[in-house]
Coordinates of C-alpha atoms and ligand atoms in Angstrom, one line a residue:
M57 CA 0.0 0.0 0.0
T58 CA 1.5 3.3 -1.0
T59 CA -0.7 6.4 -1.0
P60 CA 0.4 8.8 -3.7
A61 CA 1.4 12.3 -2.5
G62 CA -1.5 13.6 -4.6
A63 CA -4.0 12.1 -2.2
I64 CA -2.3 13.6 0.9
P65 CA -2.6 17.2 2.2
Y66 CA 0.5 18.7 3.7
F67 CA 1.0 21.5 6.2
D68 CA 4.3 21.7 8.0
G69 CA 5.4 24.1 10.7
H70 CA 9.1 24.3 10.3
S71 CA 11.8 24.3 7.6
D72 CA 15.2 26.1 7.5
T73 CA 15.3 25.9 3.7
I74 CA 15.3 29.7 3.2
S75 CA 18.5 30.2 5.2
E76 CA 20.1 27.6 2.9
C77 CA 18.8 29.5 -0.2
A78 CA 20.4 32.6 1.3
H79 CA 23.8 31.1 2.1
Q80 CA 24.3 28.2 -0.3
G81 CA 22.6 29.8 -3.2
W82 CA 19.9 27.1 -3.4
S83 CA 16.9 27.5 -5.5
L84 CA 13.6 27.1 -3.7
R85 CA 12.1 25.6 -6.8
E86 CA 14.4 22.6 -7.0
N87 CA 17.4 21.8 -4.8
E88 CA 19.3 18.8 -3.3
G89 CA 18.0 19.5 0.2
H90 CA 15.0 18.2 2.1
L91 CA 12.4 20.4 0.5
D92 CA 11.6 22.4 -2.6
L93 CA 8.5 23.8 -4.3
A94 CA 8.6 21.1 -7.0
R95 CA 8.3 18.4 -4.4
L96 CA 5.7 20.2 -2.4
S97 CA 3.6 20.7 -5.5
R98 CA 3.1 16.9 -5.7
F99 CA 0.8 16.9 -2.6
Q100 CA -2.9 17.3 -2.8
K101 CA -2.4 20.7 -1.3
A102 CA 0.6 22.1 0.5
A103 CA 1.4 24.8 3.1
Q104 CA 4.9 25.3 4.5
V105 CA 6.1 27.6 7.3
F106 CA 9.6 28.9 6.2
A107 CA 11.8 30.1 9.1
I108 CA 14.2 32.9 8.9
F109 CA 17.1 31.4 10.8
A110 CA 20.7 32.3 11.7
N111 CA 23.1 30.9 14.3
A112 CA 24.1 34.0 16.1
A113 CA 27.5 32.5 17.1
K114 CA 28.5 32.7 13.4
F115 CA 27.6 36.3 12.8
P116 CA 29.4 39.4 14.0
E117 CA 27.6 41.3 16.7
G118 CA 25.1 43.8 15.5
T119 CA 24.5 42.1 12.1
L120 CA 21.5 39.8 12.8
W121 CA 18.8 42.3 11.9
A122 CA 20.5 42.9 8.5
E123 CA 20.6 39.1 8.1
C124 CA 16.9 38.8 9.0
Q125 CA 16.0 41.4 6.4
K126 CA 18.2 39.7 3.8
Q127 CA 16.6 36.3 4.3
R128 CA 13.1 37.9 4.0
E129 CA 14.3 39.4 0.7
V130 CA 15.5 35.9 -0.5
F131 CA 12.1 34.5 0.5
L132 CA 10.3 37.1 -1.5
A133 CA 12.6 36.8 -4.5
E134 CA 12.2 33.0 -4.6
L135 CA 8.4 33.3 -4.4
A136 CA 8.5 36.0 -7.2
K137 CA 10.5 33.6 -9.4
N138 CA 8.1 30.8 -8.7
A139 CA 4.8 32.6 -8.6
G140 CA 3.1 29.7 -10.5
L141 CA 4.1 27.3 -7.7
A142 CA 3.8 29.2 -4.5
V143 CA 2.5 32.4 -2.9
Q144 CA 3.1 34.0 0.5
C145 CA 0.0 33.6 2.8
R146 CA -0.8 35.6 5.9
T147 CA -4.4 34.5 6.6
G148 CA -6.4 31.3 6.5
A149 CA -8.3 32.8 3.5
D150 CA -5.0 33.3 1.7
M151 CA -4.1 29.6 2.4
D152 CA -7.5 28.4 1.1
A153 CA -7.1 30.5 -2.0
A154 CA -3.6 29.1 -2.6
A155 CA -4.9 25.6 -2.2
A156 CA -7.7 26.3 -4.7
D157 CA -5.1 27.7 -7.1
G158 CA -2.9 24.6 -6.8
R159 CA -0.1 26.7 -5.3
T160 CA 1.9 26.0 -2.1
A161 CA 1.0 28.4 0.7
A162 CA 4.3 29.9 2.0
L163 CA 4.2 31.3 5.5
L164 CA 7.0 33.1 7.3
S165 CA 8.4 32.6 10.8
I166 CA 11.4 33.8 12.7
E167 CA 13.5 31.3 14.7
G168 CA 15.1 33.3 17.5
A169 CA 14.2 36.8 18.6
E170 CA 17.9 37.8 18.4
L171 CA 17.2 38.1 14.7
L172 CA 15.0 41.0 15.7
D173 CA 17.6 42.3 18.3
C174 CA 14.9 41.2 20.8
D175 CA 13.2 44.4 20.0
P176 CA 9.4 44.8 20.1
E177 CA 9.5 47.5 17.4
K178 CA 11.3 45.2 15.0
L179 CA 8.7 42.6 15.8
E180 CA 6.1 45.1 14.6
T181 CA 8.1 45.3 11.3
A182 CA 8.1 41.5 11.1
A183 CA 4.3 41.5 11.6
S184 CA 4.0 43.9 8.6
W185 CA 6.0 41.3 6.6
G186 CA 3.3 38.7 7.4
V187 CA 5.5 36.8 9.9
R188 CA 3.1 34.4 11.7
L189 CA 5.3 32.7 14.3
V190 CA 8.3 33.7 16.4
N191 CA 10.6 31.7 18.6
I192 CA 11.7 33.7 21.6
T193 CA 15.0 31.8 21.4
W194 CA 17.0 29.4 19.2
N195 CA 19.7 27.4 21.0
H196 CA 21.6 30.5 22.2
V197 CA 20.5 32.4 25.3
N198 CA 19.4 35.9 24.5
A199 CA 18.0 38.9 26.5
L200 CA 14.5 37.4 26.6
S201 CA 15.1 33.9 28.0
G202 CA 17.4 30.9 28.6
T203 CA 17.0 28.0 26.1
N204 CA 16.9 24.3 26.3
K205 CA 20.6 24.3 25.3
E206 CA 22.1 27.3 27.1
Q207 CA 21.1 28.4 30.6
P208 CA 18.3 25.9 30.7
D209 CA 17.3 26.9 34.3
R210 CA 16.6 30.5 33.2
G211 CA 13.1 31.5 32.3
L212 CA 11.7 34.6 30.7
T213 CA 13.1 38.0 31.7
D214 CA 10.8 41.0 32.1
K215 CA 11.9 41.9 28.5
G216 CA 10.9 38.4 27.4
R217 CA 7.4 38.8 28.9
A218 CA 7.0 42.2 27.2
F219 CA 8.2 40.8 23.9
A220 CA 5.7 37.8 24.2
R221 CA 2.8 40.2 24.9
Q222 CA 3.7 42.3 21.9
A223 CA 3.8 39.2 19.7
A224 CA 0.3 38.2 20.9
R225 CA -1.0 41.7 20.3
L226 CA 0.4 41.6 16.7
G227 CA -1.2 38.2 16.0
I228 CA 2.2 36.4 15.9
L229 CA 2.1 33.0 17.5
L230 CA 4.8 32.1 20.1
D231 CA 6.9 29.1 19.2
V232 CA 8.1 27.2 22.2
S233 CA 10.5 24.8 20.5
H234 CA 14.0 25.7 21.8
L235 CA 12.8 27.6 24.8
S236 CA 14.1 26.6 28.3
D237 CA 11.6 24.6 30.4
P238 CA 11.1 27.5 32.9
G239 CA 10.7 29.8 29.9
F240 CA 8.0 27.5 28.6
W241 CA 6.1 27.6 31.8
D242 CA 6.6 31.4 32.2
L243 CA 5.1 31.8 28.7
A244 CA 2.3 29.4 29.3
E245 CA 1.4 31.3 32.5
L246 CA 0.9 34.5 30.5
G247 CA -2.0 32.8 28.7
L248 CA -1.4 34.7 25.5
G249 CA -3.3 32.2 23.2
P250 CA -2.3 29.1 21.3
L251 CA 1.2 27.9 21.9
A252 CA 3.0 26.4 19.0
A253 CA 5.8 23.8 19.4
T254 CA 6.6 23.9 15.7
H255 CA 9.2 21.1 15.7
S256 CA 9.3 19.1 19.0
N257 CA 8.6 15.5 19.9
A258 CA 7.7 13.6 23.1
R259 CA 10.4 13.7 25.8
A260 CA 8.8 10.6 27.4
L261 CA 10.0 8.6 24.4
C262 CA 13.2 10.4 23.6
G263 CA 14.7 12.3 26.6
H264 CA 16.2 15.2 24.6
P265 CA 15.5 18.6 26.2
R266 CA 14.3 19.8 22.8
N267 CA 11.3 17.5 23.2
L268 CA 8.1 18.3 25.2
T269 CA 7.3 16.7 28.5
D270 CA 3.8 15.3 28.8
D271 CA 2.8 18.2 30.9
M272 CA 4.1 20.6 28.3
F273 CA 2.2 18.8 25.6
R274 CA -1.0 19.1 27.6
A275 CA -0.4 22.8 28.1
V276 CA 0.1 23.3 24.4
R277 CA -3.1 21.2 23.8
D278 CA -5.1 23.2 26.3
S279 CA -3.9 26.5 24.8
G280 CA -5.5 25.4 21.5
G281 CA -2.0 25.1 19.9
V282 CA -0.1 22.4 18.1
A283 CA 3.1 20.3 18.3
G284 CA 4.8 19.5 15.0
L285 CA 6.5 16.1 14.7
N286 CA 10.2 16.7 14.1
M287 CA 12.0 14.2 11.9
Y288 CA 15.5 14.9 13.3
E289 CA 16.9 11.5 14.3
D290 CA 18.2 12.9 17.6
F291 CA 14.7 13.9 18.6
I292 CA 13.0 10.7 17.5
G293 CA 15.5 8.5 19.3
G294 CA 15.3 4.7 19.3
T295 CA 16.7 3.2 16.1
H296 CA 15.5 6.3 14.1
S297 CA 13.0 4.0 12.3
L298 CA 9.5 4.9 11.0
D299 CA 8.0 2.9 13.9
D300 CA 9.9 5.2 16.3
A301 CA 8.5 8.3 14.6
V302 CA 5.0 6.8 14.7
R303 CA 5.3 6.2 18.4
H304 CA 5.8 9.9 19.1
V305 CA 2.5 10.6 17.2
E306 CA 0.7 7.8 19.1
H307 CA 2.1 9.1 22.4
F308 CA 0.6 12.5 21.7
L309 CA -2.7 11.0 20.5
E310 CA -2.9 9.0 23.8
M311 CA -3.0 12.4 25.6
D312 CA -6.1 13.4 23.6
G313 CA -3.8 15.2 21.1
E314 CA -6.0 14.6 18.0
K315 CA -6.3 18.3 17.4
T316 CA -2.8 19.1 18.6
V317 CA -0.3 16.9 16.8
A318 CA 0.8 18.1 13.4
L319 CA 3.9 18.1 11.2
G320 CA 7.1 20.0 11.9
G321 CA 9.8 18.3 9.9
D322 CA 12.8 20.6 10.7
W323 CA 13.5 20.2 6.9
D324 CA 17.0 21.4 6.0
G325 CA 17.8 21.9 9.7
C326 CA 18.5 18.3 10.7
E327 CA 19.7 14.8 9.9
L328 CA 16.5 13.0 9.0
A329 CA 15.5 9.8 10.7
C330 CA 14.0 6.7 9.0
G331 CA 16.5 6.9 6.1
W332 CA 14.4 9.7 4.7
T333 CA 15.9 12.3 2.3
G334 CA 13.1 14.8 2.3
V335 CA 9.4 15.7 2.1
Q336 CA 8.9 13.2 -0.7
D337 CA 9.1 10.5 2.0
L338 CA 6.1 11.7 4.0
P339 CA 3.6 9.4 2.4
A340 CA 5.3 6.5 4.3
L341 CA 4.3 8.2 7.6
W342 CA 0.7 8.6 6.3
D343 CA 0.6 4.9 5.3
A344 CA 2.1 3.8 8.6
L345 CA -0.6 5.6 10.6
D346 CA -3.2 4.4 8.2
G347 CA -2.0 0.9 8.6
R348 CA -2.5 1.3 12.4
G349 CA -6.2 2.0 11.8
Y350 CA -6.3 5.7 12.2
G351 CA -9.0 7.0 9.8
R352 CA -8.5 9.6 7.1
P353 CA -10.2 12.5 9.1
L354 CA -7.6 12.1 11.8
L355 CA -4.8 11.8 9.3
E356 CA -6.0 15.0 7.6
D357 CA -6.0 16.8 10.9
I358 CA -2.4 15.8 11.6
F359 CA -1.2 16.4 8.1
Y360 CA -3.0 19.7 7.5
N361 CA -6.1 20.8 9.4
N362 CA -4.5 21.4 12.8
W363 CA -1.9 23.9 11.5
R364 CA -4.6 25.4 9.3
R365 CA -6.8 26.0 12.3
V366 CA -4.1 27.6 14.4
L367 CA -2.7 29.8 11.7
G368 CA -6.0 30.7 10.0
Ligands
ZN693 ZN1 14.9 24.6 15.4

């Protein structure tokens, strides 16, 4: 049994492909990475969140905002070159129109507030660009919070709380992947609306701090948010097999996560598990879940509708 991509809807919450386009000169239309518009166009309908991402440790101080603007320009230029295949979407109506057109809905996010100099005013500029999600941190600690890699005992600072409130006011969802555990709970306590763990798995199955504890997953669920299944082998754990990936989905489903679990492949930001080489391998996950008896409505929620609801 192999379901063709053309029978599968696709909505994924995290890819680092744009930063590769910016630095390796990749084409978004076709490249050797995990994801491109040609492959996305094979799905029944497709929507992808593209992150603006930079490792601050590799950039001279004071240059990240310029880098952020540069990557946004690359995103726009790639979409302009491929207007027949994809279009930037800000609203649910935009996404539905793109799907009706047979074009990939391209959404923008920012992975790490340091790209905005942790500045609420620059966040406002990002909102004007149509940015829909922001991570308060990536791996490196910043003025807003510790991360699950650096200073993991440090939660949100006052500046971090103010930044999060500004994001919520602007309609930008807060992405908790990478945030320290205390930072997660500080943010959850603010009650600013749906929390998105765009690319994080279950810590109960793979004890990496990038993954969500069961309590965190329930908090994301209860906020009306989503958790996107990350295909990075280190976050899947086990033998990195498809069964191991499926177990993360099933673990979330067992916590009443039918409207919470979604896709967050970390495309072009990781070493893929399951021997996969890119988005073209996703039908295998669909078939594995289908083979376990989950019906099409639930699979459509996981593969598309849950992200569509939260970002609509
Ligand atoms: Zn990440």
